[in-house]
Each structure stands twice: as C-alpha cells, then as structure tokens.
CSV table of C-alpha atoms in Angstrom, one decimal:
chain,number,residue,atom,x,y,z
A,12,LEU,CA,-53.5,-6.6,-4.3
A,13,LEU,CA,-50.8,-5.7,-6.7
A,14,LEU,CA,-53.3,-5.0,-9.4
A,15,SER,CA,-55.4,-2.6,-7.1
A,16,CYS,CA,-52.2,-0.8,-5.9
A,17,ARG,CA,-50.9,-0.3,-9.3
A,18,ALA,CA,-54.1,1.3,-10.4
A,19,PHE,CA,-54.1,3.7,-7.2
A,20,PHE,CA,-50.6,4.8,-8.4
A,21,TRP,CA,-51.9,5.5,-11.8
A,22,LEU,CA,-54.9,7.5,-10.4
A,23,VAL,CA,-52.6,9.5,-8.1
A,24,SER,CA,-50.3,10.5,-11.4
A,25,LEU,CA,-53.6,11.5,-13.1
A,26,LEU,CA,-54.7,13.6,-10.2
A,27,LEU,CA,-51.6,15.5,-10.0
A,28,SER,CA,-51.2,16.0,-13.8
A,29,SER,CA,-54.9,17.1,-13.9
A,30,LEU,CA,-54.5,19.5,-11.3
A,31,ILE,CA,-51.3,21.2,-12.9
A,32,TRP,CA,-53.0,21.4,-16.3
A,33,PHE,CA,-56.1,22.9,-14.7
A,34,ILE,CA,-54.2,25.5,-12.9
A,35,ALA,CA,-52.2,26.4,-16.0
A,36,VAL,CA,-55.5,26.8,-18.0
A,37,LYS,CA,-57.2,28.9,-15.3
A,38,ALA,CA,-54.2,31.2,-15.3
A,39,SER,CA,-54.1,31.8,-18.9
A,40,ASP,CA,-56.3,33.6,-21.5
A,41,PRO,CA,-59.0,31.2,-22.6
A,42,ARG,CA,-59.4,33.1,-25.9
A,43,ASP,CA,-55.9,32.4,-27.1
A,44,GLU,CA,-56.3,29.3,-29.0
A,45,PRO,CA,-52.7,28.7,-29.9
A,46,LEU,CA,-51.9,29.0,-26.3
A,47,GLN,CA,-54.6,26.6,-25.1
A,48,LYS,CA,-53.5,24.1,-27.6
A,49,GLY,CA,-50.0,24.3,-26.4
A,50,LEU,CA,-51.2,23.9,-22.7
A,51,LEU,CA,-53.0,20.7,-23.9
A,52,ILE,CA,-49.9,19.3,-25.4
A,53,PHE,CA,-47.9,20.3,-22.4
A,54,GLY,CA,-50.5,18.7,-20.2
A,55,VAL,CA,-50.5,15.4,-22.0
A,56,MET,CA,-46.6,15.2,-22.2
A,57,PHE,CA,-46.3,16.1,-18.5
A,58,SER,CA,-48.9,13.5,-17.7
A,59,VAL,CA,-46.8,10.8,-19.7
A,60,LEU,CA,-43.6,11.7,-17.7
A,61,LEU,CA,-45.5,11.8,-14.4
A,62,GLN,CA,-47.0,8.3,-15.1
A,63,GLU,CA,-43.6,7.0,-15.8
A,64,ALA,CA,-42.1,8.5,-12.6
A,65,PHE,CA,-44.8,6.9,-10.5
A,66,ARG,CA,-44.1,3.5,-12.4
A,67,PHE,CA,-40.6,3.9,-11.1
A,68,LEU,CA,-41.7,4.5,-7.6
A,69,TYR,CA,-44.0,1.6,-7.8
A,70,TYR,CA,-41.0,-0.6,-9.0
A,71,LYS,CA,-39.0,0.7,-5.8
A,72,LEU,CA,-41.8,-0.3,-3.6
A,73,LEU,CA,-42.1,-3.6,-4.9
A,74,ARG,CA,-38.4,-4.2,-4.6
A,75,LYS,CA,-38.7,-3.3,-0.8
A,76,ALA,CA,-41.6,-5.6,-0.7
A,77,ILE,CA,-39.8,-8.6,-2.3
A,78,GLU,CA,-36.9,-8.0,0.1
A,79,GLY,CA,-39.4,-8.3,3.1
A,80,LEU,CA,-40.9,-11.6,1.7
A,81,VAL,CA,-37.5,-13.0,1.2
A,82,ALA,CA,-36.6,-12.4,4.8
A,83,LEU,CA,-39.9,-13.8,6.2
A,84,SER,CA,-39.8,-16.9,4.0
A,85,GLU,CA,-38.3,-20.1,5.3
A,86,ASP,CA,-36.4,-21.0,2.1
A,87,GLY,CA,-35.2,-17.6,1.4
A,88,CYS,CA,-36.9,-17.2,-1.9
A,89,SER,CA,-39.9,-14.8,-2.7
A,90,PRO,CA,-43.3,-16.3,-3.6
A,91,ILE,CA,-43.4,-14.2,-6.6
A,92,SER,CA,-41.0,-13.2,-9.3
A,93,ILE,CA,-40.3,-9.7,-10.3
A,94,GLN,CA,-41.4,-10.6,-13.8
A,95,GLN,CA,-44.9,-11.7,-12.4
A,96,MET,CA,-45.0,-8.4,-10.4
A,97,ALA,CA,-44.0,-6.5,-13.7
A,98,TYR,CA,-46.8,-8.1,-15.6
A,99,VAL,CA,-49.4,-7.6,-13.0
A,100,ALA,CA,-48.3,-4.0,-12.5
A,101,GLY,CA,-48.7,-3.4,-16.2
A,102,VAL,CA,-52.1,-4.9,-16.3
A,103,GLY,CA,-53.3,-2.7,-13.4
A,104,PHE,CA,-51.7,0.3,-15.1
A,105,GLY,CA,-53.5,-0.4,-18.5
A,106,LEU,CA,-56.9,-1.5,-16.9
A,107,MET,CA,-57.1,1.7,-15.1
A,108,SER,CA,-56.2,3.9,-18.0
A,109,GLY,CA,-58.7,2.0,-20.2
A,110,ALA,CA,-61.4,2.3,-17.8
A,111,PHE,CA,-61.0,6.0,-17.6
A,112,SER,CA,-60.9,6.4,-21.3
A,113,MET,CA,-64.1,4.4,-21.6
A,114,ILE,CA,-65.9,6.6,-19.1
A,115,ASN,CA,-64.9,9.6,-21.0
A,116,LEU,CA,-66.2,8.1,-24.2
A,117,LEU,CA,-69.4,7.1,-22.5
A,118,ALA,CA,-70.0,10.3,-21.2
A,119,ASP,CA,-69.7,11.9,-24.5
A,120,ALA,CA,-72.0,9.3,-26.1
A,121,LEU,CA,-74.8,10.7,-23.8
A,122,GLY,CA,-75.0,13.7,-25.9
A,123,PRO,CA,-76.1,16.4,-26.9
A,124,GLY,CA,-75.4,15.9,-30.6
A,125,THR,CA,-74.8,13.3,-33.1
A,126,VAL,CA,-71.2,12.2,-34.0
A,127,GLY,CA,-70.4,13.3,-37.7
A,128,ILE,CA,-73.5,15.5,-38.1
A,129,HIS,CA,-71.2,18.5,-39.2
A,130,GLY,CA,-69.2,16.3,-41.7
A,131,ASP,CA,-66.8,15.0,-39.0
A,132,SER,CA,-65.8,11.2,-39.0
A,133,GLN,CA,-68.4,8.9,-37.7
A,134,LEU,CA,-65.6,6.5,-36.5
A,135,TYR,CA,-64.9,8.5,-33.5
A,136,PHE,CA,-66.2,5.8,-30.9
A,137,LEU,CA,-64.9,2.9,-32.9
A,138,THR,CA,-61.5,4.4,-33.2
A,139,SER,CA,-61.4,5.4,-29.6
A,140,ALA,CA,-62.3,1.9,-28.6
A,141,PHE,CA,-59.3,0.6,-30.6
A,142,MET,CA,-57.1,3.2,-29.1
A,143,THR,CA,-58.0,2.2,-25.8
A,144,MET,CA,-57.4,-1.5,-26.3
A,145,VAL,CA,-54.0,-0.8,-27.7
A,146,LEU,CA,-53.1,1.3,-24.6
A,147,ILE,CA,-54.1,-1.5,-22.3
A,148,PHE,CA,-51.7,-3.8,-24.0
A,149,LEU,CA,-48.9,-1.3,-24.4
A,150,HIS,CA,-49.2,-0.5,-20.6
A,151,THR,CA,-48.8,-4.4,-19.9
A,152,PHE,CA,-45.8,-4.8,-22.2
A,153,TRP,CA,-44.2,-1.4,-20.9
A,154,GLY,CA,-44.6,-2.6,-17.5
A,155,ILE,CA,-42.4,-5.8,-18.3
A,156,LEU,CA,-39.9,-3.8,-20.2
A,157,PHE,CA,-39.6,-1.0,-17.6
A,158,PHE,CA,-39.1,-3.4,-14.7
A,159,HIS,CA,-36.5,-5.2,-16.7
A,160,GLY,CA,-34.7,-2.1,-17.3
A,161,CYS,CA,-34.7,-1.3,-13.6
A,162,GLU,CA,-33.9,-4.7,-12.5
A,163,HIS,CA,-30.8,-5.0,-14.9
A,164,ARG,CA,-29.9,-1.3,-14.6
A,165,ARG,CA,-30.5,-0.9,-18.5
A,166,TRP,CA,-31.4,2.7,-18.5
A,167,TRP,CA,-31.8,2.6,-22.4
A,168,GLU,CA,-34.8,0.3,-21.9
A,169,ILE,CA,-36.4,2.6,-19.4
A,170,MET,CA,-35.9,5.6,-21.8
A,171,ALA,CA,-37.3,3.5,-24.8
A,172,VAL,CA,-40.4,2.8,-22.7
A,173,VAL,CA,-40.8,6.7,-22.1
A,174,VAL,CA,-40.1,7.5,-25.7
A,175,MET,CA,-42.7,5.0,-26.9
A,176,HIS,CA,-45.3,6.3,-24.3
A,177,LEU,CA,-44.6,10.0,-25.6
A,178,ALA,CA,-45.0,8.9,-29.2
A,179,VAL,CA,-48.3,7.1,-28.7
A,180,SER,CA,-49.8,9.9,-26.6
A,181,GLY,CA,-48.5,12.5,-29.1
A,182,SER,CA,-49.8,10.8,-32.2
A,183,THR,CA,-53.4,11.3,-30.8
A,184,PHE,CA,-53.1,15.0,-31.8
A,185,CYS,CA,-53.2,13.7,-35.4
A,186,ASN,CA,-56.9,13.2,-34.9
A,187,PRO,CA,-59.4,13.2,-36.6
A,188,LEU,CA,-57.0,11.7,-38.9
A,189,TYR,CA,-57.3,8.4,-37.2
A,190,VAL,CA,-54.9,6.6,-39.2
A,191,GLY,CA,-52.2,8.9,-38.0
A,192,SER,CA,-52.7,7.7,-34.4
A,193,LEU,CA,-53.9,4.1,-34.8
A,194,VAL,CA,-51.4,2.8,-37.2
A,195,PRO,CA,-48.2,3.8,-35.5
A,196,SER,CA,-49.6,2.8,-32.1
A,197,TYR,CA,-50.3,-0.7,-33.2
A,198,LEU,CA,-46.9,-1.1,-34.9
A,199,LEU,CA,-45.4,0.1,-31.5
A,200,MET,CA,-47.6,-2.5,-29.8
A,201,ALA,CA,-46.4,-5.3,-31.9
A,202,ALA,CA,-42.8,-4.2,-31.3
A,203,ALA,CA,-43.2,-3.8,-27.6
A,204,ALA,CA,-45.1,-7.3,-27.5
A,205,THR,CA,-42.2,-8.9,-29.2
A,206,TRP,CA,-39.5,-7.2,-27.0
A,207,ALA,CA,-41.3,-8.1,-23.7
A,208,TYR,CA,-41.9,-11.7,-24.9
A,209,LEU,CA,-38.2,-12.2,-25.6
A,210,LEU,CA,-37.3,-10.5,-22.2
A,211,SER,CA,-39.6,-12.8,-20.4
A,212,GLY,CA,-37.8,-15.8,-21.7
A,213,GLY,CA,-39.9,-16.4,-25.0
A,214,SER,CA,-38.4,-17.7,-28.1
A,215,ALA,CA,-39.5,-18.7,-31.6
A,216,GLN,CA,-39.3,-22.3,-30.8
A,217,ASN,CA,-41.5,-21.7,-27.7
A,218,LEU,CA,-44.1,-19.9,-29.9
A,219,ARG,CA,-44.0,-22.5,-32.5
A,220,ARG,CA,-44.6,-25.3,-29.9
A,221,PHE,CA,-47.5,-23.3,-28.4
A,222,LEU,CA,-49.1,-22.6,-31.9
A,223,LEU,CA,-48.9,-26.4,-32.8
A,224,CYS,CA,-50.1,-27.3,-29.1
A,225,LYS,CA,-46.9,-29.3,-28.5
A,226,SER,CA,-45.6,-29.9,-25.0
C-alpha cells in the first residue's frame, strides 16, 4: 500500500511539472533554440523541486497515519517504524521513476533510425540503463535521508537531498558526454548510500559481520 501510494505521489508531481513545461513551450517561440533549451532546463529543475515537495507532503501524510495507528493499537506502538516507511517510500519513488525512464527508452528503441548512425555515441541505451539504475537507488537513499531530516528537524539534511537531486538531474545536460553524468551520479550514490546506512543504525562492525556471515 505504501509503495503504490508513493508511486501515485510521484506520478502527480510528474503530471504537474509536465503540464507547466508544456504550457511554457507552447507559449514561446519554437524556433528560438536558446530559449527552448532554457525552458528544458527550467522544466527539469522545477520537476525536481516539485518531486521533493511531494516527498515532504507524503512524509506529513505518513506521520498522520502513524499517529492514527498508535491511537488504535493496544500497546500504544506503531506496527511499522518511520525508517521502514522511509525505505518503502523511497523504493516506490525510485521504481516509478525508473519505470517511466525505461518506457521512454523503449519507445525510442522502436525507431525510426539507428543509434550512432550519424557518428553519435552507440552507448545511448546502455548508459541510459545505468542512469536509470542509479536513480532508483538514489531515490531509495534520498527517501531515508529526507524522512530522517524531517523527523529530527535537521533541515540541512533535507536541503542536501534537494541539492543532490538537482545535481544529478543537471548532470544529464552533459550528455552525450556520458562520463560527465554517470561518474558524478555514481559517486553521489555511494555517498548517499553510506549516509543512509549510518542514519539507519548501521556501522562498520555490522557490515564486517555481514560480509563474514557472522551473527
């Protein structure tokens, strides 16, 4: 239920941002290439901010749900923790984002034309798959970081998530220089994964025990 609800929130944010970008494009001169590129950048940045706004709204909704579950429970405890909700919410956000990315790629793969026939990179689909994968993981980690920041009123953690989201989305404008988008994105993913692991109660000792299959 949480997974489906989070995916719905992401779809609503995508719909609103797409609508605003569509209106802006139709109201401008399509022959003005610098203006159209500027509108595309604006659309991407606005979409990121809107997604994070809906992430915050979803957190507030889940907080109200937890209060209701606590009031109804016999022992006064919620059956699900806020960390578990953050993880599931992040996974739902990432899976829906990845699904839409793959749908767009598959639509392009139907043709017409052949990738790289005019001297462009032939790694378009491969690198797009890697970018989709890193975004799914990043949304999962961002969900944990964002909810932790909201729960403990650490607004700098929330701002860090927003900045990382803007940086990863902005790096895609380096394409077709795919190194300029993939390498920074995977470095940010490693940093976000480590950060989320530590906030969730993980430690180097726990990781070592896991790798050595010790109890």
